[in-house]
């Protein structure tokens, strides 16, 4: 007890910078957003009146929120599993002692150097319908690339954004899984080999279980990114095609330029808090789902 | 055991697969780079040529002037560097408190720290813009920098390393009259140098790539960062500058690609820290 | 123990999400208390019920600049990008160099970001002058943050007799001149003269009515001169929103009640009436018959124009803002498109119902901010009057493709020479000049016009895709009316 009190002054001094910053820029705005969620304000968001906490329910049940929730979930289901499988595939492919393998590893991790803005704009250039390179090369087989363009078609817009996002995350996924693979002790493989396990059996019985911590980490990060993706939507489709709002996910419903709640800080805050709860629920689910199967020993 | 012939064939197969995948992964970058390096008419050939011939730096040069990219890059560099140093300092301090000191409500405080990691930026941005406004920090470097100076991830990471430093070391030092700050500076920090390098690189990249917050807090040419600046090349009101975006993309991506190649080890360490130790 | 609870919570949350996702919902703008909808009959012309008391509005002491000691620093937030921003900077530099009383500093972003930053900022951190696009009139009035330009005009004795009446009317409501028109644009028809010639059409006689547009398109397609007659888009700043407003103006119909919100505060939109249904049915039929092609939301802002230069499946025409003309010509001159040169591009007025001429004011206007400092307000007015002088409007129009806000700018260099040598630059001006000076031609003033355009754009996109016209417009109107009611309740309507 005495020790605790003696350490208190230096501890406070050392914690103040971080604690202060987090309070002002994370905790305070969160509380404030929760509060705004039950208010209606004027165009400058200055004069507000109370409209009741059940506002959260009506926002949640509104058509627009439900639609964007479905877009968010679809986007997550497209990007996370495919991103994971591709990342694992690349890592397994590159986890061999071959001459020049380092070059391939650098190439596979290269997209980690692209930001959301750069990656999205790269695909924006590639997918441009009348002059883009993909339309130019492939539109004979895939006419949608040109008319109306992958990003302009209600059916293909979300998968196209997902493609850009998967590509952008590939480098990150590859690096993590690669590191996970390299920490698998070689003798485990050898004993499996002695037991006569084929390469597929070795992968499912030895590699995958040893990779679970990495896979859990990657899937949590990818899911968070997918649920919070704003930049790629803003740069590629602006939530469109507008006929179906096929890419208006929750962040875009909140922050998009052409959103019906654009100037309504109350509804925006309510939707943002709901997004926060959704992220929490997903994180909890993933930790529970993987939790039992994560293999930490080595 | 496989014969040499089979082994050779397998090797060829594996290399072909590797090359094929590498081409697919690199294609988007290559195509954009090529488009940026060709002059106007050649960039939009039909059918499109993928050969690197008749290259010119004209588009990149035009994008550089038109987008004021030099200025944008300097802003990004400045902001990212300051944030990186700041995060390392705040993380070291807080991590030290959590690892070496005992104080009331330590567990609760640490839990609070971790909980803030779960709050998405999307929730806080609206209000933070208000805060920045009331501090007079709109359109300023403070507005870009200060909110990012604390990193829960950083505190967590450094604490993990500090926990592996034997307690006896600290106790011996304190018997010798070595204060907390000196111990941190002379012993703990140097021992965690690899982790700090990784954290620094990770923070630098994250700040460099930030999109949502800089777009909300900056409204003038003087303080804008490269990520936001690119947007102005995307839909210029003037369609004659149609291809400038590709030039801008090359300029924006190049520094980070170079960093990646030079600091690959630190980057891998930074990225994997969460996975392996989490 | 704790993890089990988390688990249960997460599972519950997931079930809840899925269950809720299945239940139907209301509109997001309904959430919150519901204001009573107004019972105004659409189209009724009423005497203004909410007259603005001019005395209560901030004054514009234009002579305060004389009392200033030293240089007055003012800040100007604008929404211009690329070459437009460069040109504006050039004008500002010349202003700063020409005198020492006022020094202006520019900050440029897109319109959208400028709007957001302006609305979010407290009055103290707002600039002294802000440029706002035409759809922001009512919102800006409701911020109660600006000095009405009309007061500056009065107190300085500024002469507006040379101004285009429609340009001024666009930025006035309820008898108050709120802002100064600065960069004026309107949609015109861009077309390929080459395709017209190939189809046996006169390349100097573009279609003016919707019937002609259809006949021309038919001939272009039948002759094989182009794959499609016209490229249309459903973007909210273009085909999905703004052009519909244009068509209503050309048909001399109100788009919103309260005389387009200019006599009274608007309470509902009128675009789901017969005029609206006829217009969009026309467009839908054009697409269904293969005469028009939709380029979708036009996220890049140039998809429709690029369709004219497309090599494999071109459209011969597109409707696009006149502000893009300068850039388009420069692009074609650079030779990027081998099959289409700068001389092959034709410009015609925007085809509309019955071939009526006329167009709404697009672009943006200048709003002096009420900083509380008379000297700054006076300095801001000095800069505004500089920007709209005949010389500077001529300079501005010549380099950008915007329309000058005043007639005498046409007689001043450099715009004079451009008009003499290239008649394409005068099309936008001519159709604006031909607009009747009536409230139907002044465009709607509605608080959430930006969101209303977005809502209509969704309906237009659905109609392009084959949805029932009346149903889509009715749905959009209901949603728009909700937005207006909600807005009016929160903003002292």
PDB file of C-alpha atoms in Angstrom, chain B residues 25-277:
ATOM      1  CA  UNK B  25      -0.221  -8.485 -57.620  1.00  0.00           C
ATOM      2  CA  UNK B  26       1.981  -5.936 -59.338  1.00  0.00           C
ATOM      3  CA  UNK B  27      -0.192  -5.328 -62.377  1.00  0.00           C
ATOM      4  CA  UNK B  28      -2.236  -2.434 -60.948  1.00  0.00           C
ATOM      5  CA  UNK B  29       0.897  -0.579 -59.909  1.00  0.00           C
ATOM      6  CA  UNK B  30       2.619  -1.290 -63.204  1.00  0.00           C
ATOM      7  CA  UNK B  31      -0.346  -0.163 -65.296  1.00  0.00           C
ATOM      8  CA  UNK B  32      -0.705   3.117 -63.424  1.00  0.00           C
ATOM      9  CA  UNK B  33       3.045   3.737 -63.486  1.00  0.00           C
ATOM     10  CA  UNK B  34       3.088   3.132 -67.218  1.00  0.00           C
ATOM     11  CA  UNK B  35       0.173   5.460 -67.809  1.00  0.00           C
ATOM     12  CA  UNK B  36       1.953   8.124 -65.768  1.00  0.00           C
ATOM     13  CA  UNK B  37       5.131   7.708 -67.796  1.00  0.00           C
ATOM     14  CA  UNK B  38       3.543   8.054 -71.212  1.00  0.00           C
ATOM     15  CA  UNK B  39       2.640  11.231 -72.963  1.00  0.00           C
ATOM     16  CA  UNK B  40      -1.034  12.203 -73.355  1.00  0.00           C
ATOM     17  CA  UNK B  41      -2.014  10.425 -76.590  1.00  0.00           C
ATOM     18  CA  UNK B  42       0.099   7.315 -75.923  1.00  0.00           C
ATOM     19  CA  UNK B  43      -1.384   6.870 -72.454  1.00  0.00           C
ATOM     20  CA  UNK B  44      -4.786   6.199 -73.984  1.00  0.00           C
ATOM     21  CA  UNK B  45      -3.837   3.997 -76.927  1.00  0.00           C
ATOM     22  CA  UNK B  46      -6.396   1.622 -78.278  1.00  0.00           C
ATOM     23  CA  UNK B  47      -5.601  -1.211 -78.056  1.00  0.00           C
ATOM     24  CA  UNK B  48      -3.453  -0.359 -75.042  1.00  0.00           C
ATOM     25  CA  UNK B  49       0.217  -1.127 -75.240  1.00  0.00           C
ATOM     26  CA  UNK B  50       1.810  -2.497 -72.094  1.00  0.00           C
ATOM     27  CA  UNK B  51       5.353  -2.057 -73.309  1.00  0.00           C
ATOM     28  CA  UNK B  52       7.497   0.485 -71.511  1.00  0.00           C
ATOM     29  CA  UNK B  53       8.442   2.492 -74.598  1.00  0.00           C
ATOM     30  CA  UNK B  54       8.401   6.213 -75.377  1.00  0.00           C
ATOM     31  CA  UNK B  55       8.477   7.097 -71.709  1.00  0.00           C
ATOM     32  CA  UNK B  56       8.446  10.673 -70.500  1.00  0.00           C
ATOM     33  CA  UNK B  57       8.349  12.430 -67.158  1.00  0.00           C
ATOM     34  CA  UNK B  58       6.004  15.123 -68.504  1.00  0.00           C
ATOM     35  CA  UNK B  59       2.871  13.890 -66.747  1.00  0.00           C
ATOM     36  CA  UNK B  60       4.629  13.494 -63.417  1.00  0.00           C
ATOM     37  CA  UNK B  61       6.231  16.894 -63.805  1.00  0.00           C
ATOM     38  CA  UNK B  62       2.870  18.470 -64.649  1.00  0.00           C
ATOM     39  CA  UNK B  63       1.226  16.745 -61.692  1.00  0.00           C
ATOM     40  CA  UNK B  64       4.049  17.946 -59.467  1.00  0.00           C
ATOM     41  CA  UNK B  65       3.424  21.598 -60.357  1.00  0.00           C
ATOM     42  CA  UNK B  66      -0.334  21.398 -60.752  1.00  0.00           C
ATOM     43  CA  UNK B  67      -0.899  19.550 -57.489  1.00  0.00           C
ATOM     44  CA  UNK B  68       1.842  21.413 -55.600  1.00  0.00           C
ATOM     45  CA  UNK B  69       3.019  17.936 -54.604  1.00  0.00           C
ATOM     46  CA  UNK B  70       6.364  19.035 -53.166  1.00  0.00           C
ATOM     47  CA  UNK B  71       4.594  21.123 -50.574  1.00  0.00           C
ATOM     48  CA  UNK B  72       2.103  18.338 -49.803  1.00  0.00           C
ATOM     49  CA  UNK B  73       4.927  15.828 -49.344  1.00  0.00           C
ATOM     50  CA  UNK B  74       6.784  18.151 -46.972  1.00  0.00           C
ATOM     51  CA  UNK B  75       3.623  18.583 -44.907  1.00  0.00           C
ATOM     52  CA  UNK B  76       3.101  14.838 -44.690  1.00  0.00           C
ATOM     53  CA  UNK B  77       6.744  14.298 -43.822  1.00  0.00           C
ATOM     54  CA  UNK B  78       6.703  16.944 -41.100  1.00  0.00           C
ATOM     55  CA  UNK B  79       3.448  15.832 -39.514  1.00  0.00           C
ATOM     56  CA  UNK B  80       4.332  12.132 -39.654  1.00  0.00           C
ATOM     57  CA  UNK B  81       7.785  12.716 -38.143  1.00  0.00           C
ATOM     58  CA  UNK B  82       6.516  14.798 -35.245  1.00  0.00           C
ATOM     59  CA  UNK B  83       3.719  12.338 -34.513  1.00  0.00           C
ATOM     60  CA  UNK B  84       6.188   9.453 -34.618  1.00  0.00           C
ATOM     61  CA  UNK B  85       8.534  11.043 -32.107  1.00  0.00           C
ATOM     62  CA  UNK B  86       5.592  12.106 -29.938  1.00  0.00           C
ATOM     63  CA  UNK B  87       4.021   8.670 -29.892  1.00  0.00           C
ATOM     64  CA  UNK B  88       7.314   7.058 -28.923  1.00  0.00           C
ATOM     65  CA  UNK B  89       7.732   9.478 -26.021  1.00  0.00           C
ATOM     66  CA  UNK B  90       4.177   9.207 -24.688  1.00  0.00           C
ATOM     67  CA  UNK B  91       4.198   5.427 -25.110  1.00  0.00           C
ATOM     68  CA  UNK B  92       7.508   5.054 -23.250  1.00  0.00           C
ATOM     69  CA  UNK B  93       6.235   7.139 -20.345  1.00  0.00           C
ATOM     70  CA  UNK B  94       2.872   5.434 -19.967  1.00  0.00           C
ATOM     71  CA  UNK B  95       4.320   1.978 -20.537  1.00  0.00           C
ATOM     72  CA  UNK B  96       6.880   2.622 -17.836  1.00  0.00           C
ATOM     73  CA  UNK B  97       4.158   3.531 -15.367  1.00  0.00           C
ATOM     74  CA  UNK B  98       2.222   0.384 -16.185  1.00  0.00           C
ATOM     75  CA  UNK B  99       5.252  -1.899 -16.156  1.00  0.00           C
ATOM     76  CA  UNK B 100       7.402  -0.656 -13.269  1.00  0.00           C
ATOM     77  CA  UNK B 101       5.179   1.355 -10.960  1.00  0.00           C
ATOM     78  CA  UNK B 102       2.433   0.391  -8.573  1.00  0.00           C
ATOM     79  CA  UNK B 103      -0.413   2.777  -8.038  1.00  0.00           C
ATOM     80  CA  UNK B 104      -4.086   2.621  -7.090  1.00  0.00           C
ATOM     81  CA  UNK B 105      -6.524   1.676  -9.883  1.00  0.00           C
ATOM     82  CA  UNK B 106      -3.691   0.513 -12.114  1.00  0.00           C
ATOM     83  CA  UNK B 107      -5.696  -2.351 -13.555  1.00  0.00           C
ATOM     84  CA  UNK B 108      -8.716  -0.162 -14.225  1.00  0.00           C
ATOM     85  CA  UNK B 109      -6.599   2.516 -15.859  1.00  0.00           C
ATOM     86  CA  UNK B 110      -4.959  -0.026 -18.122  1.00  0.00           C
ATOM     87  CA  UNK B 111      -8.352  -1.472 -19.051  1.00  0.00           C
ATOM     88  CA  UNK B 112      -9.539   2.044 -19.893  1.00  0.00           C
ATOM     89  CA  UNK B 113      -6.527   2.462 -22.155  1.00  0.00           C
ATOM     90  CA  UNK B 114      -7.239  -0.759 -23.965  1.00  0.00           C
ATOM     91  CA  UNK B 115     -10.917   0.103 -24.311  1.00  0.00           C
ATOM     92  CA  UNK B 116     -10.110   3.266 -26.246  1.00  0.00           C
ATOM     93  CA  UNK B 117      -8.608   1.063 -28.962  1.00  0.00           C
ATOM     94  CA  UNK B 118     -12.108  -0.131 -29.728  1.00  0.00           C
ATOM     95  CA  UNK B 119     -13.524   3.323 -30.462  1.00  0.00           C
ATOM     96  CA  UNK B 120     -13.493   3.843 -34.210  1.00  0.00           C
ATOM     97  CA  UNK B 121     -12.327   7.203 -35.535  1.00  0.00           C
ATOM     98  CA  UNK B 122     -15.642   7.394 -37.388  1.00  0.00           C
ATOM     99  CA  UNK B 123     -17.391   7.982 -34.073  1.00  0.00           C
ATOM    100  CA  UNK B 124     -15.123  10.695 -32.754  1.00  0.00           C
ATOM    101  CA  UNK B 125     -14.337  12.746 -35.824  1.00  0.00           C
ATOM    102  CA  UNK B 126     -17.442  14.951 -35.744  1.00  0.00           C
ATOM    103  CA  UNK B 127     -16.879  16.047 -32.168  1.00  0.00           C
ATOM    104  CA  UNK B 128     -13.112  16.281 -32.525  1.00  0.00           C
ATOM    105  CA  UNK B 129     -13.574  18.741 -35.317  1.00  0.00           C
ATOM    106  CA  UNK B 130     -15.566  20.870 -32.869  1.00  0.00           C
ATOM    107  CA  UNK B 131     -12.846  20.598 -30.270  1.00  0.00           C
ATOM    108  CA  UNK B 132     -10.170  21.545 -32.781  1.00  0.00           C
ATOM    109  CA  UNK B 133     -12.301  24.482 -33.849  1.00  0.00           C
ATOM    110  CA  UNK B 134     -12.779  25.775 -30.320  1.00  0.00           C
ATOM    111  CA  UNK B 135      -9.028  25.509 -29.713  1.00  0.00           C
ATOM    112  CA  UNK B 136      -8.428  27.488 -32.895  1.00  0.00           C
ATOM    113  CA  UNK B 137      -6.642  24.504 -34.404  1.00  0.00           C
ATOM    114  CA  UNK B 138      -8.521  24.219 -37.674  1.00  0.00           C
ATOM    115  CA  UNK B 139      -6.054  24.619 -40.540  1.00  0.00           C
ATOM    116  CA  UNK B 140      -3.008  24.203 -38.348  1.00  0.00           C
ATOM    117  CA  UNK B 141      -0.260  21.678 -37.741  1.00  0.00           C
ATOM    118  CA  UNK B 142      -1.397  21.359 -34.125  1.00  0.00           C
ATOM    119  CA  UNK B 143      -4.780  20.192 -35.371  1.00  0.00           C
ATOM    120  CA  UNK B 144      -3.135  17.519 -37.506  1.00  0.00           C
ATOM    121  CA  UNK B 145      -0.607  16.426 -34.913  1.00  0.00           C
ATOM    122  CA  UNK B 146      -1.840  16.673 -31.335  1.00  0.00           C
ATOM    123  CA  UNK B 147      -4.852  14.314 -31.504  1.00  0.00           C
ATOM    124  CA  UNK B 148      -2.549  11.539 -32.773  1.00  0.00           C
ATOM    125  CA  UNK B 149       0.174  11.939 -30.178  1.00  0.00           C
ATOM    126  CA  UNK B 150      -1.078   9.209 -27.880  1.00  0.00           C
ATOM    127  CA  UNK B 151      -1.257   5.616 -29.061  1.00  0.00           C
ATOM    128  CA  UNK B 152      -2.840   2.881 -27.012  1.00  0.00           C
ATOM    129  CA  UNK B 153      -1.248   0.355 -29.318  1.00  0.00           C
ATOM    130  CA  UNK B 154       2.139   1.906 -28.604  1.00  0.00           C
ATOM    131  CA  UNK B 155       1.651   1.830 -24.837  1.00  0.00           C
ATOM    132  CA  UNK B 156       0.589  -1.786 -25.025  1.00  0.00           C
ATOM    133  CA  UNK B 157       3.520  -2.771 -27.221  1.00  0.00           C
ATOM    134  CA  UNK B 158       6.204  -1.076 -25.144  1.00  0.00           C
ATOM    135  CA  UNK B 159       4.697  -2.354 -21.909  1.00  0.00           C
ATOM    136  CA  UNK B 160       5.034  -5.912 -23.217  1.00  0.00           C
ATOM    137  CA  UNK B 161       8.768  -5.385 -23.689  1.00  0.00           C
ATOM    138  CA  UNK B 162       9.209  -3.626 -20.353  1.00  0.00           C
ATOM    139  CA  UNK B 163       7.538  -6.523 -18.553  1.00  0.00           C
ATOM    140  CA  UNK B 164      10.354  -8.766 -19.758  1.00  0.00           C
ATOM    141  CA  UNK B 165      12.983  -6.584 -18.111  1.00  0.00           C
ATOM    142  CA  UNK B 166      13.797  -8.216 -14.766  1.00  0.00           C
ATOM    143  CA  UNK B 167      12.286  -6.358 -11.827  1.00  0.00           C
ATOM    144  CA  UNK B 168      15.582  -6.856  -9.946  1.00  0.00           C
ATOM    145  CA  UNK B 169      17.294  -4.582 -12.414  1.00  0.00           C
ATOM    146  CA  UNK B 170      14.964  -1.743 -11.521  1.00  0.00           C
ATOM    147  CA  UNK B 171      15.257  -2.457  -7.799  1.00  0.00           C
ATOM    148  CA  UNK B 172      19.026  -2.524  -7.918  1.00  0.00           C
ATOM    149  CA  UNK B 173      19.024   0.726  -9.809  1.00  0.00           C
ATOM    150  CA  UNK B 174      16.750   2.422  -7.322  1.00  0.00           C
ATOM    151  CA  UNK B 175      19.006   1.288  -4.453  1.00  0.00           C
ATOM    152  CA  UNK B 176      21.799   3.063  -6.305  1.00  0.00           C
ATOM    153  CA  UNK B 177      19.664   6.172  -6.314  1.00  0.00           C
ATOM    154  CA  UNK B 178      18.787   6.031 -10.011  1.00  0.00           C
ATOM    155  CA  UNK B 179      15.491   7.863 -10.584  1.00  0.00           C
ATOM    156  CA  UNK B 180      12.676   6.675 -12.778  1.00  0.00           C
ATOM    157  CA  UNK B 181      13.413   9.013 -15.664  1.00  0.00           C
ATOM    158  CA  UNK B 182      17.092   8.106 -15.722  1.00  0.00           C
ATOM    159  CA  UNK B 183      16.323   4.404 -15.600  1.00  0.00           C
ATOM    160  CA  UNK B 184      13.835   4.823 -18.412  1.00  0.00           C
ATOM    161  CA  UNK B 185      16.271   6.816 -20.497  1.00  0.00           C
ATOM    162  CA  UNK B 186      19.408   4.799 -19.805  1.00  0.00           C
ATOM    163  CA  UNK B 187      18.176   1.260 -19.362  1.00  0.00           C
ATOM    164  CA  UNK B 188      14.574   0.544 -20.322  1.00  0.00           C
ATOM    165  CA  UNK B 189      14.398   2.532 -23.559  1.00  0.00           C
ATOM    166  CA  UNK B 190      17.665   1.216 -25.024  1.00  0.00           C
ATOM    167  CA  UNK B 191      16.624  -2.345 -24.193  1.00  0.00           C
ATOM    168  CA  UNK B 192      13.419  -1.928 -26.202  1.00  0.00           C
ATOM    169  CA  UNK B 193      15.033  -0.282 -29.199  1.00  0.00           C
ATOM    170  CA  UNK B 194      13.876  -2.855 -31.793  1.00  0.00           C
ATOM    171  CA  UNK B 195      10.289  -2.512 -30.643  1.00  0.00           C
ATOM    172  CA  UNK B 196      10.547   1.275 -30.643  1.00  0.00           C
ATOM    173  CA  UNK B 197      11.847   1.146 -34.210  1.00  0.00           C
ATOM    174  CA  UNK B 198       8.912  -0.965 -35.256  1.00  0.00           C
ATOM    175  CA  UNK B 199       6.457   1.254 -33.406  1.00  0.00           C
ATOM    176  CA  UNK B 200       7.997   4.325 -35.004  1.00  0.00           C
ATOM    177  CA  UNK B 201       7.732   2.942 -38.504  1.00  0.00           C
ATOM    178  CA  UNK B 202       4.215   1.757 -37.894  1.00  0.00           C
ATOM    179  CA  UNK B 203       3.172   5.155 -36.537  1.00  0.00           C
ATOM    180  CA  UNK B 204       4.864   6.983 -39.367  1.00  0.00           C
ATOM    181  CA  UNK B 205       3.031   4.906 -41.970  1.00  0.00           C
ATOM    182  CA  UNK B 206      -0.286   5.275 -40.192  1.00  0.00           C
ATOM    183  CA  UNK B 207       0.028   9.049 -39.985  1.00  0.00           C
ATOM    184  CA  UNK B 208       1.274   9.346 -43.529  1.00  0.00           C
ATOM    185  CA  UNK B 209      -1.702   7.366 -44.787  1.00  0.00           C
ATOM    186  CA  UNK B 210      -4.397   8.996 -42.623  1.00  0.00           C
ATOM    187  CA  UNK B 211      -7.376  10.174 -44.631  1.00  0.00           C
ATOM    188  CA  UNK B 212     -10.531  10.952 -42.657  1.00  0.00           C
ATOM    189  CA  UNK B 213      -9.174  13.266 -39.951  1.00  0.00           C
ATOM    190  CA  UNK B 214      -6.854  15.377 -42.144  1.00  0.00           C
ATOM    191  CA  UNK B 215      -9.718  15.866 -44.579  1.00  0.00           C
ATOM    192  CA  UNK B 216     -11.888  17.239 -41.771  1.00  0.00           C
ATOM    193  CA  UNK B 217      -9.429  19.466 -39.952  1.00  0.00           C
ATOM    194  CA  UNK B 218      -7.595  21.065 -42.882  1.00  0.00           C
ATOM    195  CA  UNK B 219      -9.182  23.423 -45.346  1.00  0.00           C
ATOM    196  CA  UNK B 220      -6.245  25.286 -46.806  1.00  0.00           C
ATOM    197  CA  UNK B 221      -3.390  24.668 -49.187  1.00  0.00           C
ATOM    198  CA  UNK B 222      -0.745  25.495 -46.633  1.00  0.00           C
ATOM    199  CA  UNK B 223      -1.307  22.544 -44.290  1.00  0.00           C
ATOM    200  CA  UNK B 224      -2.840  19.890 -46.529  1.00  0.00           C
ATOM    201  CA  UNK B 225      -1.227  16.443 -46.603  1.00  0.00           C
ATOM    202  CA  UNK B 226      -0.451  14.364 -49.669  1.00  0.00           C
ATOM    203  CA  UNK B 227      -3.326  11.895 -49.215  1.00  0.00           C
ATOM    204  CA  UNK B 228      -5.925  14.645 -49.284  1.00  0.00           C
ATOM    205  CA  UNK B 229      -4.090  16.618 -51.918  1.00  0.00           C
ATOM    206  CA  UNK B 230      -4.396  13.709 -54.331  1.00  0.00           C
ATOM    207  CA  UNK B 231      -8.140  14.123 -54.317  1.00  0.00           C
ATOM    208  CA  UNK B 232      -7.826  17.493 -55.987  1.00  0.00           C
ATOM    209  CA  UNK B 233      -6.154  15.769 -58.927  1.00  0.00           C
ATOM    210  CA  UNK B 234      -8.981  13.252 -59.179  1.00  0.00           C
ATOM    211  CA  UNK B 235     -11.813  15.449 -60.356  1.00  0.00           C
ATOM    212  CA  UNK B 236     -10.204  18.631 -61.497  1.00  0.00           C
ATOM    213  CA  UNK B 237     -12.910  20.900 -62.877  1.00  0.00           C
ATOM    214  CA  UNK B 238     -10.687  20.974 -65.868  1.00  0.00           C
ATOM    215  CA  UNK B 239     -10.826  17.714 -67.761  1.00  0.00           C
ATOM    216  CA  UNK B 240      -7.732  18.539 -69.749  1.00  0.00           C
ATOM    217  CA  UNK B 241      -5.751  17.476 -66.702  1.00  0.00           C
ATOM    218  CA  UNK B 242      -7.368  14.071 -66.861  1.00  0.00           C
ATOM    219  CA  UNK B 243      -4.198  12.005 -66.635  1.00  0.00           C
ATOM    220  CA  UNK B 244      -2.484  14.011 -63.908  1.00  0.00           C
ATOM    221  CA  UNK B 245      -3.888  11.721 -61.240  1.00  0.00           C
ATOM    222  CA  UNK B 246      -1.584   8.918 -62.335  1.00  0.00           C
ATOM    223  CA  UNK B 247       1.427  11.204 -61.955  1.00  0.00           C
ATOM    224  CA  UNK B 248       0.242  12.250 -58.510  1.00  0.00           C
ATOM    225  CA  UNK B 249      -0.221   8.634 -57.470  1.00  0.00           C
ATOM    226  CA  UNK B 250       3.328   7.772 -58.424  1.00  0.00           C
ATOM    227  CA  UNK B 251       4.712  10.707 -56.443  1.00  0.00           C
ATOM    228  CA  UNK B 252       2.551   9.899 -53.402  1.00  0.00           C
ATOM    229  CA  UNK B 253       3.378   6.202 -53.348  1.00  0.00           C
ATOM    230  CA  UNK B 254       7.096   6.341 -54.153  1.00  0.00           C
ATOM    231  CA  UNK B 255       8.480   7.506 -50.778  1.00  0.00           C
ATOM    232  CA  UNK B 256       6.607   4.776 -48.968  1.00  0.00           C
ATOM    233  CA  UNK B 257       7.710   2.096 -51.401  1.00  0.00           C
ATOM    234  CA  UNK B 258      11.292   3.147 -50.833  1.00  0.00           C
ATOM    235  CA  UNK B 259      10.769   3.100 -47.080  1.00  0.00           C
ATOM    236  CA  UNK B 260       9.261  -0.350 -47.315  1.00  0.00           C
ATOM    237  CA  UNK B 261      12.261  -1.726 -49.136  1.00  0.00           C
ATOM    238  CA  UNK B 262      14.771  -0.091 -46.748  1.00  0.00           C
ATOM    239  CA  UNK B 263      12.959  -0.838 -43.487  1.00  0.00           C
ATOM    240  CA  UNK B 264      11.302  -4.114 -44.385  1.00  0.00           C
ATOM    241  CA  UNK B 265      12.472  -5.867 -41.211  1.00  0.00           C
ATOM    242  CA  UNK B 266      11.195  -3.189 -38.852  1.00  0.00           C
ATOM    243  CA  UNK B 267       7.916  -3.061 -40.700  1.00  0.00           C
ATOM    244  CA  UNK B 268       7.382  -6.786 -40.407  1.00  0.00           C
ATOM    245  CA  UNK B 269       8.239  -6.593 -36.716  1.00  0.00           C
ATOM    246  CA  UNK B 270       5.838  -3.698 -36.192  1.00  0.00           C
ATOM    247  CA  UNK B 271       2.995  -5.360 -37.982  1.00  0.00           C
ATOM    248  CA  UNK B 272       3.484  -8.745 -36.393  1.00  0.00           C
ATOM    249  CA  UNK B 273       3.949  -7.433 -32.865  1.00  0.00           C
ATOM    250  CA  UNK B 274       0.204  -7.415 -32.355  1.00  0.00           C
ATOM    251  CA  UNK B 275      -0.277 -10.875 -33.788  1.00  0.00           C
ATOM    252  CA  UNK B 276       2.453 -12.732 -32.000  1.00  0.00           C
ATOM    253  CA  UNK B 277       2.352 -11.102 -28.619  1.00  0.00           C
TER     254      UNK B 277
END
